[in-house]
Amino acid sequence: MTSLMIETSETLPPKDFLIKDYELKIKYLTDHFSRMWTRFNYFVGIESALVGGKLIFGHGKLSPEVAAVGMVVSLIWYVMGAEDRFLVRVYREHVKRAADLVAQSQWSANQPPYRHVGEVEESSKAVRWKLSGWRLEPISTTRLAALIPLLVLIAWLGVLFI
């Protein structure tokens, strides 16, 4: 009990607090990515089972009932993906702000500019097409977590109404 009281009565110096805060925010963002892609994979599995199972065992035809289930699952998937994308933006902003505070407290003016985790330099924002690595911001990976289920939902609507 005494050691607990000592630990809780001590406070971190401001610089140490800022560094710890930055580390925790990065961990939270990283953990969120893990949870986000785990959810995404579950929904991919469910959608694949719906389509594959019906095509294999339903003689290649998708019934309106399966399309309705697919639509509901896709809608839930889209909502989850959009929520995840929103939280990614929020957590990235938290990381950026924490990094700025750490840099202000730790970084001297005679050093090159500090770049926090995930920061993209202006010169890198232009699309550089290489077969092994490229990025288009409108279809970034975290945006795809919401865009793919939206496209699947539209496909299910097409199956249901066509």
mmCIF file of C-alpha atoms in Angstrom:
data_model
loop_
_atom_site.group_PDB
_atom_site.id
_atom_site.type_symbol
_atom_site.label_atom_id
_atom_site.label_comp_id
_atom_site.label_asym_id
_atom_site.label_seq_id
_atom_site.Cartn_x
_atom_site.Cartn_y
_atom_site.Cartn_z
ATOM 1 C CA MET A 1 0.000 0.000 0.000
ATOM 2 C CA THR A 2 2.862 2.360 0.793
ATOM 3 C CA SER A 3 4.492 1.894 -2.625
ATOM 4 C CA LEU A 4 1.162 2.668 -4.314
ATOM 5 C CA MET A 5 0.870 5.892 -2.356
ATOM 6 C CA ILE A 6 4.413 6.887 -3.292
ATOM 7 C CA GLU A 7 3.827 6.158 -6.980
ATOM 8 C CA THR A 8 0.594 8.118 -7.123
ATOM 9 C CA SER A 9 1.971 11.078 -5.191
ATOM 10 C CA GLU A 10 4.925 11.521 -7.573
ATOM 11 C CA THR A 11 4.396 13.518 -10.724
ATOM 12 C CA LEU A 12 6.281 13.365 -13.986
ATOM 13 C CA PRO A 13 8.279 16.376 -15.068
ATOM 14 C CA PRO A 14 6.464 18.136 -17.940
ATOM 15 C CA LYS A 15 8.931 16.935 -20.608
ATOM 16 C CA ASP A 16 8.615 13.318 -19.456
ATOM 17 C CA PHE A 17 4.833 13.662 -19.347
ATOM 18 C CA LEU A 18 4.778 14.960 -22.947
ATOM 19 C CA ILE A 19 6.951 12.104 -24.178
ATOM 20 C CA LYS A 20 4.844 9.507 -22.372
ATOM 21 C CA ASP A 21 1.665 11.121 -23.725
ATOM 22 C CA TYR A 22 3.056 10.995 -27.285
ATOM 23 C CA GLU A 23 4.011 7.329 -26.888
ATOM 24 C CA LEU A 24 0.547 6.463 -25.556
ATOM 25 C CA LYS A 25 -1.183 8.282 -28.404
ATOM 26 C CA ILE A 26 0.911 6.448 -30.977
ATOM 27 C CA LYS A 27 0.112 3.139 -29.285
ATOM 28 C CA TYR A 28 -3.592 3.963 -29.268
ATOM 29 C CA LEU A 29 -3.519 4.811 -32.994
ATOM 30 C CA THR A 30 -1.562 1.653 -33.768
ATOM 31 C CA ASP A 31 -3.964 -0.473 -31.716
ATOM 32 C CA HIS A 32 -6.906 1.157 -33.489
ATOM 33 C CA PHE A 33 -5.435 0.212 -36.876
ATOM 34 C CA SER A 34 -5.174 -3.372 -35.679
ATOM 35 C CA ARG A 35 -8.797 -3.427 -34.487
ATOM 36 C CA MET A 36 -9.959 -1.703 -37.684
ATOM 37 C CA TRP A 37 -8.361 -4.235 -40.012
ATOM 38 C CA THR A 38 -9.505 -7.145 -37.873
ATOM 39 C CA ARG A 39 -13.105 -5.917 -38.241
ATOM 40 C CA PHE A 40 -12.563 -5.355 -41.961
ATOM 41 C CA ASN A 41 -11.324 -8.943 -42.358
ATOM 42 C CA TYR A 42 -14.354 -10.339 -40.523
ATOM 43 C CA PHE A 43 -16.690 -8.523 -42.883
ATOM 44 C CA VAL A 44 -14.717 -9.650 -45.950
ATOM 45 C CA GLY A 45 -15.097 -13.218 -44.666
ATOM 46 C CA ILE A 46 -18.854 -12.857 -44.116
ATOM 47 C CA GLU A 47 -19.406 -11.285 -47.540
ATOM 48 C CA SER A 48 -17.246 -13.926 -49.230
ATOM 49 C CA ALA A 49 -19.199 -16.690 -47.502
ATOM 50 C CA LEU A 50 -22.499 -15.164 -48.632
ATOM 51 C CA VAL A 51 -21.466 -14.871 -52.259
ATOM 52 C CA GLY A 52 -19.357 -18.023 -52.467
ATOM 53 C CA GLY A 53 -21.785 -20.215 -50.608
ATOM 54 C CA LYS A 54 -24.743 -19.107 -52.651
ATOM 55 C CA LEU A 55 -22.899 -19.379 -55.963
ATOM 56 C CA ILE A 56 -21.546 -22.834 -55.132
ATOM 57 C CA PHE A 57 -24.641 -24.277 -53.468
ATOM 58 C CA GLY A 58 -27.299 -22.118 -55.115
ATOM 59 C CA HIS A 59 -26.486 -23.101 -58.694
ATOM 60 C CA GLY A 60 -24.874 -19.728 -59.393
ATOM 61 C CA LYS A 61 -27.923 -17.637 -58.543
ATOM 62 C CA LEU A 62 -28.201 -15.050 -55.805
ATOM 63 C CA SER A 63 -31.677 -14.919 -54.298
ATOM 64 C CA PRO A 64 -33.317 -11.690 -53.124
ATOM 65 C CA GLU A 65 -33.058 -12.979 -49.551
ATOM 66 C CA VAL A 66 -29.286 -13.414 -49.809
ATOM 67 C CA ALA A 67 -29.002 -9.987 -51.452
ATOM 68 C CA ALA A 68 -30.990 -8.452 -48.582
ATOM 69 C CA VAL A 69 -28.716 -10.094 -46.005
ATOM 70 C CA GLY A 70 -25.694 -8.948 -48.007
ATOM 71 C CA MET A 71 -27.050 -5.393 -48.055
ATOM 72 C CA VAL A 72 -27.572 -5.351 -44.288
ATOM 73 C CA VAL A 73 -24.106 -6.769 -43.636
ATOM 74 C CA SER A 74 -22.566 -4.282 -46.086
ATOM 75 C CA LEU A 75 -24.393 -1.378 -44.477
ATOM 76 C CA ILE A 76 -23.118 -2.389 -41.038
ATOM 77 C CA TRP A 77 -19.639 -2.848 -42.525
ATOM 78 C CA TYR A 78 -19.792 0.615 -44.122
ATOM 79 C CA VAL A 79 -20.881 2.272 -40.868
ATOM 80 C CA MET A 80 -18.054 0.534 -38.986
ATOM 81 C CA GLY A 81 -15.531 1.523 -41.676
ATOM 82 C CA ALA A 82 -16.685 5.156 -41.701
ATOM 83 C CA GLU A 83 -16.509 5.303 -37.902
ATOM 84 C CA ASP A 84 -13.035 3.765 -37.995
ATOM 85 C CA ARG A 85 -11.873 6.276 -40.613
ATOM 86 C CA PHE A 86 -13.210 9.134 -38.473
ATOM 87 C CA LEU A 87 -11.323 7.855 -35.426
ATOM 88 C CA VAL A 88 -8.130 7.450 -37.462
ATOM 89 C CA ARG A 89 -8.331 11.141 -38.397
ATOM 90 C CA VAL A 90 -8.966 12.122 -34.762
ATOM 91 C CA TYR A 91 -6.126 9.966 -33.400
ATOM 92 C CA ARG A 92 -3.694 11.159 -36.078
ATOM 93 C CA GLU A 93 -4.452 14.746 -35.106
ATOM 94 C CA HIS A 94 -3.837 13.880 -31.443
ATOM 95 C CA VAL A 95 -0.481 12.331 -32.373
ATOM 96 C CA LYS A 96 0.433 15.412 -34.413
ATOM 97 C CA ARG A 97 -0.417 17.811 -31.576
ATOM 98 C CA ALA A 98 1.467 15.717 -29.028
ATOM 99 C CA ALA A 99 4.465 15.506 -31.367
ATOM 100 C CA ASP A 100 4.438 19.271 -31.821
ATOM 101 C CA LEU A 101 4.503 19.763 -28.040
ATOM 102 C CA VAL A 102 7.324 17.241 -27.603
ATOM 103 C CA ALA A 103 9.292 18.898 -30.393
ATOM 104 C CA GLN A 104 8.804 22.343 -28.839
ATOM 105 C CA SER A 105 10.095 21.090 -25.507
ATOM 106 C CA GLN A 106 12.944 18.896 -26.811
ATOM 107 C CA TRP A 107 14.026 20.186 -30.226
ATOM 108 C CA SER A 108 16.471 23.043 -30.692
ATOM 109 C CA ALA A 109 16.177 25.547 -33.537
ATOM 110 C CA ASN A 110 19.538 24.555 -35.038
ATOM 111 C CA GLN A 111 18.349 20.983 -35.741
ATOM 112 C CA PRO A 112 16.493 19.949 -38.896
ATOM 113 C CA PRO A 113 12.687 20.114 -38.602
ATOM 114 C CA TYR A 114 11.194 17.355 -36.499
ATOM 115 C CA ARG A 115 8.849 14.983 -38.341
ATOM 116 C CA HIS A 116 6.377 13.061 -36.215
ATOM 117 C CA VAL A 117 5.250 9.507 -36.914
ATOM 118 C CA GLY A 118 2.942 9.491 -39.905
ATOM 119 C CA GLU A 119 3.826 12.987 -41.106
ATOM 120 C CA VAL A 120 4.252 13.247 -44.849
ATOM 121 C CA GLU A 121 6.623 15.891 -46.154
ATOM 122 C CA GLU A 122 5.233 18.285 -48.756
ATOM 123 C CA SER A 123 7.645 16.989 -51.389
ATOM 124 C CA SER A 124 6.286 13.448 -50.844
ATOM 125 C CA LYS A 125 2.622 14.409 -51.185
ATOM 126 C CA ALA A 126 2.778 14.564 -54.955
ATOM 127 C CA VAL A 127 2.037 11.190 -56.451
ATOM 128 C CA ARG A 128 5.202 9.389 -57.389
ATOM 129 C CA TRP A 129 4.272 6.422 -59.485
ATOM 130 C CA LYS A 130 6.370 3.389 -58.791
ATOM 131 C CA LEU A 131 5.105 -0.099 -59.325
ATOM 132 C CA SER A 132 6.115 -1.176 -55.822
ATOM 133 C CA GLY A 133 4.827 1.834 -53.906
ATOM 134 C CA TRP A 134 2.452 4.716 -54.554
ATOM 135 C CA ARG A 135 -0.332 6.602 -52.833
ATOM 136 C CA LEU A 136 -3.430 8.407 -53.990
ATOM 137 C CA GLU A 137 -4.949 10.302 -51.073
ATOM 138 C CA PRO A 138 -8.595 9.951 -52.270
ATOM 139 C CA ILE A 139 -8.277 6.151 -52.084
ATOM 140 C CA SER A 140 -5.864 5.830 -49.180
ATOM 141 C CA THR A 141 -5.902 2.577 -47.252
ATOM 142 C CA THR A 142 -7.882 3.957 -44.328
ATOM 143 C CA ARG A 143 -10.456 5.487 -46.687
ATOM 144 C CA LEU A 144 -10.856 2.100 -48.367
ATOM 145 C CA ALA A 145 -12.095 0.725 -45.042
ATOM 146 C CA ALA A 146 -15.292 2.709 -45.728
ATOM 147 C CA LEU A 147 -15.265 2.864 -49.537
ATOM 148 C CA ILE A 148 -15.045 -0.892 -50.171
ATOM 149 C CA PRO A 149 -18.129 -1.747 -48.071
ATOM 150 C CA LEU A 150 -20.001 1.102 -49.750
ATOM 151 C CA LEU A 151 -19.177 -0.392 -53.155
ATOM 152 C CA VAL A 152 -20.249 -3.841 -51.936
ATOM 153 C CA LEU A 153 -23.526 -2.341 -50.681
ATOM 154 C CA ILE A 154 -24.129 -0.807 -54.122
ATOM 155 C CA ALA A 155 -23.370 -4.186 -55.723
ATOM 156 C CA TRP A 156 -25.913 -5.897 -53.451
ATOM 157 C CA LEU A 157 -28.476 -3.235 -54.373
ATOM 158 C CA GLY A 158 -27.768 -4.026 -58.013
ATOM 159 C CA VAL A 159 -28.278 -7.750 -57.403
ATOM 160 C CA LEU A 160 -31.528 -7.084 -55.575
ATOM 161 C CA PHE A 161 -33.076 -4.670 -58.075
ATOM 162 C CA ILE A 162 -31.718 -5.955 -61.407
#
